[in-house]
PDB file of C-alpha atoms in Angstrom:
ATOM      1  CA  UNK F   1      -1.755  -6.949  29.688  1.00 65.00           C
ATOM      2  CA  UNK F   2      -1.876  -3.760  27.685  1.00 79.00           C
ATOM      3  CA  UNK F   3      -5.277  -2.454  26.607  1.00 89.00           C
ATOM      4  CA  UNK F   4      -6.229  -1.045  23.231  1.00 93.00           C
ATOM      5  CA  UNK F   5      -9.642   0.448  22.620  1.00 94.00           C
ATOM      6  CA  UNK F   6     -11.489   1.255  19.423  1.00 96.00           C
ATOM      7  CA  UNK F   7     -14.367   3.586  18.858  1.00 96.00           C
ATOM      8  CA  UNK F   8     -16.971   3.091  17.624  1.00 96.00           C
ATOM      9  CA  UNK F   9     -17.452  -0.648  18.006  1.00 95.00           C
ATOM     10  CA  UNK F  10     -19.891  -0.615  15.120  1.00 95.00           C
ATOM     11  CA  UNK F  11     -21.124   1.999  12.657  1.00 97.00           C
ATOM     12  CA  UNK F  12     -23.583   2.158   9.795  1.00 97.00           C
ATOM     13  CA  UNK F  13     -23.167   4.867   7.201  1.00 95.00           C
ATOM     14  CA  UNK F  14     -24.510   5.770   3.801  1.00 96.00           C
ATOM     15  CA  UNK F  15     -22.574   5.456   0.568  1.00 97.00           C
ATOM     16  CA  UNK F  16     -20.501   8.506  -0.159  1.00 96.00           C
ATOM     17  CA  UNK F  17     -20.037   9.589   3.424  1.00 97.00           C
ATOM     18  CA  UNK F  18     -16.871   9.381   5.513  1.00 97.00           C
ATOM     19  CA  UNK F  19     -16.359   7.484   8.729  1.00 97.00           C
ATOM     20  CA  UNK F  20     -13.638   7.938  11.333  1.00 97.00           C
ATOM     21  CA  UNK F  21     -12.466   5.101  13.555  1.00 97.00           C
ATOM     22  CA  UNK F  22     -10.298   5.773  16.587  1.00 97.00           C
ATOM     23  CA  UNK F  23      -7.712   3.458  18.083  1.00 96.00           C
ATOM     24  CA  UNK F  24      -6.287   4.241  21.515  1.00 95.00           C
ATOM     25  CA  UNK F  25      -3.655   2.573  23.648  1.00 92.00           C
ATOM     26  CA  UNK F  26      -4.966   3.092  27.161  1.00 93.00           C
ATOM     27  CA  UNK F  27      -2.070   2.182  29.410  1.00 88.00           C
ATOM     28  CA  UNK F  28       1.037   2.311  27.269  1.00 89.00           C
ATOM     29  CA  UNK F  29       2.655   4.446  24.622  1.00 89.00           C
ATOM     30  CA  UNK F  30       2.359   2.959  21.181  1.00 88.00           C
ATOM     31  CA  UNK F  31       5.284   3.708  18.920  1.00 87.00           C
ATOM     32  CA  UNK F  32       3.516   1.912  16.106  1.00 89.00           C
ATOM     33  CA  UNK F  33      -0.094   1.163  15.312  1.00 92.00           C
ATOM     34  CA  UNK F  34      -1.354  -1.167  12.614  1.00 93.00           C
ATOM     35  CA  UNK F  35      -4.670  -1.170  10.809  1.00 96.00           C
ATOM     36  CA  UNK F  36      -6.166  -4.424   9.552  1.00 95.00           C
ATOM     37  CA  UNK F  37      -9.301  -5.266   7.637  1.00 95.00           C
ATOM     38  CA  UNK F  38     -11.052  -8.586   7.912  1.00 92.00           C
ATOM     39  CA  UNK F  39     -13.831  -9.883   5.697  1.00 89.00           C
ATOM     40  CA  UNK F  40     -16.104 -12.676   6.937  1.00 84.00           C
ATOM     41  CA  UNK F  41     -14.340 -15.999   7.391  1.00 80.00           C
ATOM     42  CA  UNK F  42     -11.083 -14.548   6.130  1.00 84.00           C
ATOM     43  CA  UNK F  43      -7.890 -13.614   7.892  1.00 84.00           C
ATOM     44  CA  UNK F  44      -6.628 -10.204   8.836  1.00 90.00           C
ATOM     45  CA  UNK F  45      -5.235  -8.195   5.965  1.00 92.00           C
ATOM     46  CA  UNK F  46      -2.729  -5.539   6.927  1.00 93.00           C
ATOM     47  CA  UNK F  47      -3.760  -2.197   5.451  1.00 95.00           C
ATOM     48  CA  UNK F  48      -1.192   0.205   6.810  1.00 94.00           C
ATOM     49  CA  UNK F  49       1.399   0.862   9.461  1.00 91.00           C
ATOM     50  CA  UNK F  50       1.271   4.069  11.422  1.00 88.00           C
ATOM     51  CA  UNK F  51       4.207   5.512  13.330  1.00 84.00           C
ATOM     52  CA  UNK F  52       3.692   8.421  15.690  1.00 79.00           C
ATOM     53  CA  UNK F  53       4.492  11.723  14.094  1.00 77.00           C
ATOM     54  CA  UNK F  54       5.114  10.403  10.604  1.00 81.00           C
ATOM     55  CA  UNK F  55       3.113   9.435   7.570  1.00 84.00           C
ATOM     56  CA  UNK F  56       1.546   6.015   7.451  1.00 90.00           C
ATOM     57  CA  UNK F  57       2.926   3.392   5.112  1.00 91.00           C
ATOM     58  CA  UNK F  58       0.309   1.554   3.130  1.00 94.00           C
ATOM     59  CA  UNK F  59       0.331  -2.008   1.891  1.00 92.00           C
ATOM     60  CA  UNK F  60       0.161  -2.665  -1.809  1.00 91.00           C
ATOM     61  CA  UNK F  61      -3.332  -2.251  -3.157  1.00 92.00           C
ATOM     62  CA  UNK F  62      -4.586  -0.043  -0.333  1.00 94.00           C
ATOM     63  CA  UNK F  63      -5.577   3.450  -1.475  1.00 93.00           C
ATOM     64  CA  UNK F  64      -4.036   6.026   0.816  1.00 92.00           C
ATOM     65  CA  UNK F  65      -6.450   8.734  -0.318  1.00 94.00           C
ATOM     66  CA  UNK F  66      -9.404   6.568   0.565  1.00 95.00           C
ATOM     67  CA  UNK F  67      -8.139   5.285   3.900  1.00 96.00           C
ATOM     68  CA  UNK F  68      -6.670   8.271   5.698  1.00 95.00           C
ATOM     69  CA  UNK F  69      -4.564   7.441   8.709  1.00 93.00           C
ATOM     70  CA  UNK F  70      -3.386   9.885  11.322  1.00 89.00           C
ATOM     71  CA  UNK F  71      -1.163   9.014  14.277  1.00 87.00           C
ATOM     72  CA  UNK F  72      -1.023  12.293  16.110  1.00 81.00           C
ATOM     73  CA  UNK F  73       0.146  11.044  19.478  1.00 88.00           C
ATOM     74  CA  UNK F  74       1.658   8.002  21.143  1.00 88.00           C
ATOM     75  CA  UNK F  75      -1.779   6.858  22.272  1.00 92.00           C
ATOM     76  CA  UNK F  76      -4.074   7.658  19.368  1.00 93.00           C
ATOM     77  CA  UNK F  77      -4.368   6.703  15.729  1.00 93.00           C
ATOM     78  CA  UNK F  78      -7.372   7.313  13.512  1.00 95.00           C
ATOM     79  CA  UNK F  79      -8.538   5.688  10.305  1.00 96.00           C
ATOM     80  CA  UNK F  80     -10.959   7.634   8.114  1.00 97.00           C
ATOM     81  CA  UNK F  81     -12.758   5.785   5.372  1.00 97.00           C
ATOM     82  CA  UNK F  82     -13.604   8.462   2.834  1.00 96.00           C
ATOM     83  CA  UNK F  83     -16.431   8.276   0.308  1.00 96.00           C
ATOM     84  CA  UNK F  84     -17.454   4.916   1.668  1.00 96.00           C
ATOM     85  CA  UNK F  85     -18.954   2.269  -0.610  1.00 96.00           C
ATOM     86  CA  UNK F  86     -20.764  -0.969   0.287  1.00 96.00           C
ATOM     87  CA  UNK F  87     -17.640  -2.955  -0.577  1.00 95.00           C
ATOM     88  CA  UNK F  88     -15.850  -1.133   2.251  1.00 96.00           C
ATOM     89  CA  UNK F  89     -18.129  -2.899   4.709  1.00 96.00           C
ATOM     90  CA  UNK F  90     -15.823  -4.957   6.861  1.00 95.00           C
ATOM     91  CA  UNK F  91     -14.375  -5.517  10.309  1.00 95.00           C
ATOM     92  CA  UNK F  92     -11.561  -3.048  10.944  1.00 96.00           C
ATOM     93  CA  UNK F  93      -9.090  -3.910  13.683  1.00 95.00           C
ATOM     94  CA  UNK F  94      -6.195  -1.896  14.991  1.00 95.00           C
ATOM     95  CA  UNK F  95      -3.233  -3.088  16.967  1.00 93.00           C
ATOM     96  CA  UNK F  96      -0.552  -1.237  18.864  1.00 92.00           C
ATOM     97  CA  UNK F  97       2.947  -1.967  19.975  1.00 87.00           C
ATOM     98  CA  UNK F  98       5.886  -0.341  21.646  1.00 83.00           C
ATOM     99  CA  UNK F  99       8.953  -1.786  19.968  1.00 74.00           C
ATOM    100  CA  UNK F 100      11.205  -0.483  22.678  1.00 75.00           C
ATOM    101  CA  UNK F 101       9.449  -2.526  25.333  1.00 74.00           C
ATOM    102  CA  UNK F 102       7.861  -5.604  23.783  1.00 72.00           C
ATOM    103  CA  UNK F 103       7.557  -7.744  20.697  1.00 71.00           C
ATOM    104  CA  UNK F 104       3.851  -8.174  21.192  1.00 79.00           C
ATOM    105  CA  UNK F 105       1.058  -6.447  19.329  1.00 84.00           C
ATOM    106  CA  UNK F 106      -2.035  -5.655  21.341  1.00 89.00           C
ATOM    107  CA  UNK F 107      -5.274  -5.705  19.416  1.00 91.00           C
ATOM    108  CA  UNK F 108      -8.282  -3.491  19.796  1.00 93.00           C
ATOM    109  CA  UNK F 109     -11.761  -5.040  19.874  1.00 92.00           C
ATOM    110  CA  UNK F 110     -12.494  -4.075  16.275  1.00 94.00           C
ATOM    111  CA  UNK F 111     -15.024  -1.868  14.514  1.00 96.00           C
ATOM    112  CA  UNK F 112     -17.770  -3.318  12.360  1.00 95.00           C
ATOM    113  CA  UNK F 113     -18.471  -0.951   9.449  1.00 96.00           C
ATOM    114  CA  UNK F 114     -21.578  -1.373   7.339  1.00 96.00           C
ATOM    115  CA  UNK F 115     -22.066   0.903   4.343  1.00 96.00           C
ATOM    116  CA  UNK F 116     -25.584   1.026   2.945  1.00 96.00           C
TER     117      UNK F 116
ATOM    118  CA  UNK L   1       7.431 -12.118  -0.490  1.00 49.00           C
ATOM    119  CA  UNK L   2       5.744 -14.037   2.239  1.00 61.00           C
ATOM    120  CA  UNK L   3       3.594 -17.171   2.182  1.00 88.00           C
ATOM    121  CA  UNK L   4       1.886 -18.627   5.222  1.00 94.00           C
ATOM    122  CA  UNK L   5      -0.101 -21.849   4.936  1.00 95.00           C
ATOM    123  CA  UNK L   6      -2.339 -23.516   7.446  1.00 96.00           C
ATOM    124  CA  UNK L   7      -5.359 -25.819   7.094  1.00 96.00           C
ATOM    125  CA  UNK L   8      -8.650 -24.057   6.517  1.00 94.00           C
ATOM    126  CA  UNK L   9     -10.705 -26.117   8.950  1.00 96.00           C
ATOM    127  CA  UNK L  10     -10.245 -28.858  11.510  1.00 97.00           C
ATOM    128  CA  UNK L  11     -12.591 -30.793  13.751  1.00 97.00           C
ATOM    129  CA  UNK L  12     -11.774 -32.399  17.087  1.00 97.00           C
ATOM    130  CA  UNK L  13     -13.582 -33.867  20.067  1.00 97.00           C
ATOM    131  CA  UNK L  14     -13.930 -32.353  23.510  1.00 97.00           C
ATOM    132  CA  UNK L  15     -11.202 -33.626  25.810  1.00 97.00           C
ATOM    133  CA  UNK L  16      -8.932 -34.659  22.956  1.00 97.00           C
ATOM    134  CA  UNK L  17      -5.708 -33.170  21.582  1.00 97.00           C
ATOM    135  CA  UNK L  18      -5.374 -31.324  18.280  1.00 98.00           C
ATOM    136  CA  UNK L  19      -2.339 -30.042  16.399  1.00 98.00           C
ATOM    137  CA  UNK L  20      -2.642 -27.146  13.967  1.00 98.00           C
ATOM    138  CA  UNK L  21       0.252 -26.860  11.537  1.00 98.00           C
ATOM    139  CA  UNK L  22       1.631 -23.768   9.878  1.00 98.00           C
ATOM    140  CA  UNK L  23       4.306 -23.487   7.223  1.00 97.00           C
ATOM    141  CA  UNK L  24       5.813 -20.227   6.114  1.00 96.00           C
ATOM    142  CA  UNK L  25       8.252 -18.781   3.644  1.00 94.00           C
ATOM    143  CA  UNK L  26       9.798 -15.458   4.431  1.00 89.00           C
ATOM    144  CA  UNK L  27      13.088 -13.778   3.699  1.00 86.00           C
ATOM    145  CA  UNK L  28      13.501 -12.061   7.055  1.00 90.00           C
ATOM    146  CA  UNK L  29      11.955 -14.290   9.703  1.00 93.00           C
ATOM    147  CA  UNK L  30      11.852 -12.566  13.060  1.00 92.00           C
ATOM    148  CA  UNK L  31       9.324 -14.512  15.103  1.00 94.00           C
ATOM    149  CA  UNK L  32       6.111 -16.458  14.778  1.00 96.00           C
ATOM    150  CA  UNK L  33       2.873 -15.806  16.633  1.00 95.00           C
ATOM    151  CA  UNK L  34      -0.266 -17.784  17.248  1.00 96.00           C
ATOM    152  CA  UNK L  35      -3.497 -15.956  17.930  1.00 94.00           C
ATOM    153  CA  UNK L  36      -6.981 -17.169  18.794  1.00 95.00           C
ATOM    154  CA  UNK L  37      -9.965 -15.380  17.346  1.00 93.00           C
ATOM    155  CA  UNK L  38     -13.593 -15.997  18.179  1.00 93.00           C
ATOM    156  CA  UNK L  39     -16.157 -14.936  15.602  1.00 87.00           C
ATOM    157  CA  UNK L  40     -16.771 -11.202  15.635  1.00 84.00           C
ATOM    158  CA  UNK L  41     -13.974 -10.506  18.084  1.00 87.00           C
ATOM    159  CA  UNK L  42     -10.397  -9.318  17.828  1.00 86.00           C
ATOM    160  CA  UNK L  43      -7.519 -11.818  18.004  1.00 90.00           C
ATOM    161  CA  UNK L  44      -6.010 -12.675  21.352  1.00 90.00           C
ATOM    162  CA  UNK L  45      -2.362 -13.555  21.786  1.00 89.00           C
ATOM    163  CA  UNK L  46      -1.521 -17.193  22.493  1.00 93.00           C
ATOM    164  CA  UNK L  47       2.185 -17.672  21.900  1.00 93.00           C
ATOM    165  CA  UNK L  48       5.383 -16.347  20.408  1.00 92.00           C
ATOM    166  CA  UNK L  49       8.341 -18.366  19.104  1.00 95.00           C
ATOM    167  CA  UNK L  50      11.555 -16.925  17.781  1.00 93.00           C
ATOM    168  CA  UNK L  51      13.939 -19.788  18.586  1.00 95.00           C
ATOM    169  CA  UNK L  52      13.560 -23.439  17.665  1.00 97.00           C
ATOM    170  CA  UNK L  53      11.758 -25.662  20.108  1.00 97.00           C
ATOM    171  CA  UNK L  54       8.623 -26.048  22.124  1.00 96.00           C
ATOM    172  CA  UNK L  55       6.999 -23.375  24.242  1.00 93.00           C
ATOM    173  CA  UNK L  56       4.404 -24.647  26.685  1.00 93.00           C
ATOM    174  CA  UNK L  57       1.746 -22.529  28.313  1.00 90.00           C
ATOM    175  CA  UNK L  58      -0.946 -24.431  30.122  1.00 94.00           C
ATOM    176  CA  UNK L  59      -3.102 -26.407  27.706  1.00 96.00           C
ATOM    177  CA  UNK L  60      -1.466 -24.730  24.717  1.00 96.00           C
ATOM    178  CA  UNK L  61       1.993 -25.410  23.304  1.00 97.00           C
ATOM    179  CA  UNK L  62       3.695 -24.004  20.249  1.00 97.00           C
ATOM    180  CA  UNK L  63       6.635 -25.462  18.349  1.00 98.00           C
ATOM    181  CA  UNK L  64       8.977 -23.851  15.849  1.00 98.00           C
ATOM    182  CA  UNK L  65      11.539 -25.181  13.384  1.00 97.00           C
ATOM    183  CA  UNK L  66      13.153 -22.304  11.541  1.00 96.00           C
ATOM    184  CA  UNK L  67      15.119 -24.538   9.188  1.00 95.00           C
ATOM    185  CA  UNK L  68      11.896 -26.173   8.024  1.00 96.00           C
ATOM    186  CA  UNK L  69       9.785 -23.027   8.063  1.00 96.00           C
ATOM    187  CA  UNK L  70       7.310 -24.908  10.235  1.00 97.00           C
ATOM    188  CA  UNK L  71       5.340 -24.370  13.383  1.00 98.00           C
ATOM    189  CA  UNK L  72       2.474 -26.061  15.132  1.00 98.00           C
ATOM    190  CA  UNK L  73       0.046 -25.150  17.864  1.00 98.00           C
ATOM    191  CA  UNK L  74      -0.941 -28.019  20.136  1.00 98.00           C
ATOM    192  CA  UNK L  75      -4.134 -27.795  22.141  1.00 98.00           C
ATOM    193  CA  UNK L  76      -4.698 -30.352  24.905  1.00 97.00           C
ATOM    194  CA  UNK L  77      -7.802 -31.281  26.899  1.00 97.00           C
ATOM    195  CA  UNK L  78      -9.986 -29.519  24.395  1.00 98.00           C
ATOM    196  CA  UNK L  79     -12.949 -27.575  25.678  1.00 97.00           C
ATOM    197  CA  UNK L  80     -15.982 -26.344  23.794  1.00 97.00           C
ATOM    198  CA  UNK L  81     -14.794 -22.768  24.250  1.00 96.00           C
ATOM    199  CA  UNK L  82     -11.724 -23.621  22.169  1.00 97.00           C
ATOM    200  CA  UNK L  83     -13.931 -23.525  19.084  1.00 97.00           C
ATOM    201  CA  UNK L  84     -12.419 -20.568  17.258  1.00 96.00           C
ATOM    202  CA  UNK L  85     -10.089 -19.588  14.461  1.00 95.00           C
ATOM    203  CA  UNK L  86      -6.382 -19.952  15.103  1.00 97.00           C
ATOM    204  CA  UNK L  87      -4.143 -17.556  13.238  1.00 95.00           C
ATOM    205  CA  UNK L  88      -0.499 -18.194  12.484  1.00 96.00           C
ATOM    206  CA  UNK L  89       1.408 -14.956  11.931  1.00 95.00           C
ATOM    207  CA  UNK L  90       5.006 -14.208  11.024  1.00 95.00           C
ATOM    208  CA  UNK L  91       7.055 -11.113  11.668  1.00 91.00           C
ATOM    209  CA  UNK L  92       9.388 -10.096   8.862  1.00 87.00           C
ATOM    210  CA  UNK L  93      12.400  -7.914   9.574  1.00 87.00           C
ATOM    211  CA  UNK L  94      12.618  -7.142   5.867  1.00 86.00           C
ATOM    212  CA  UNK L  95       9.182  -5.548   6.103  1.00 81.00           C
ATOM    213  CA  UNK L  96       9.827  -3.279   9.075  1.00 77.00           C
ATOM    214  CA  UNK L  97       8.964  -6.101  11.469  1.00 79.00           C
ATOM    215  CA  UNK L  98       5.335  -6.124  10.360  1.00 83.00           C
ATOM    216  CA  UNK L  99       3.284  -9.112  11.466  1.00 87.00           C
ATOM    217  CA  UNK L 100       1.609 -10.824   8.545  1.00 89.00           C
ATOM    218  CA  UNK L 101      -1.215 -13.260   9.163  1.00 91.00           C
ATOM    219  CA  UNK L 102      -2.076 -16.559   7.552  1.00 92.00           C
ATOM    220  CA  UNK L 103      -5.661 -17.265   6.560  1.00 91.00           C
ATOM    221  CA  UNK L 104      -6.397 -18.982   9.852  1.00 94.00           C
ATOM    222  CA  UNK L 105      -7.675 -22.412  10.809  1.00 96.00           C
ATOM    223  CA  UNK L 106     -11.277 -22.720  11.983  1.00 95.00           C
ATOM    224  CA  UNK L 107     -11.386 -25.327  14.720  1.00 97.00           C
ATOM    225  CA  UNK L 108     -14.693 -27.004  15.496  1.00 97.00           C
ATOM    226  CA  UNK L 109     -14.999 -28.872  18.796  1.00 97.00           C
ATOM    227  CA  UNK L 110     -17.572 -31.640  18.986  1.00 95.00           C
ATOM    228  CA  UNK L 111     -19.071 -32.805  22.294  1.00 94.00           C
TER     229      UNK L 111
END
């Protein structure tokens, strides 16, 4: 199956700093990438949808100026958490799909963010 | 809007069969997914249903009834490694085909 990687797998940062998380599709071109956030024992909450070469669309309640998403190529999307706060600590998971080829979303392994 | 309901937790015995139900309400149904997620890991794809009926894949089967807004995931010959959360997710064509997840069902397998 298709492989999606995320980097870093875990990160600890101080309040007020920014953190960038990368999501890469390794063996296919991703027309669309999705960013999810998951708190402990809860389900995945869709944050935003990222299409290559266009602006991301954010779900209701997600601050676009705080969670900056860039999808510069068909294999890379980045999520930057700006001015991080402890409440931003969560598991961030990306997924990628190529609508022209498959209905399936392929998930990355996730990034554990801890803000101190 | 979209509403996806599934039980929060279930318990079953090793070697047995368990059925996890999912009901959904969506205006633009365009497929239903089941994912397995172990703690601290990303979800892994189990099944996809877009037409009514049963899809069987090894020990796992998934059923869909679009008229009832209902699906179930059936796990047979349960193994300890099946202890995980099972996520029901629906794709909505009225939301750019985004996949929206239910809260998940935590399945505990007892020896």
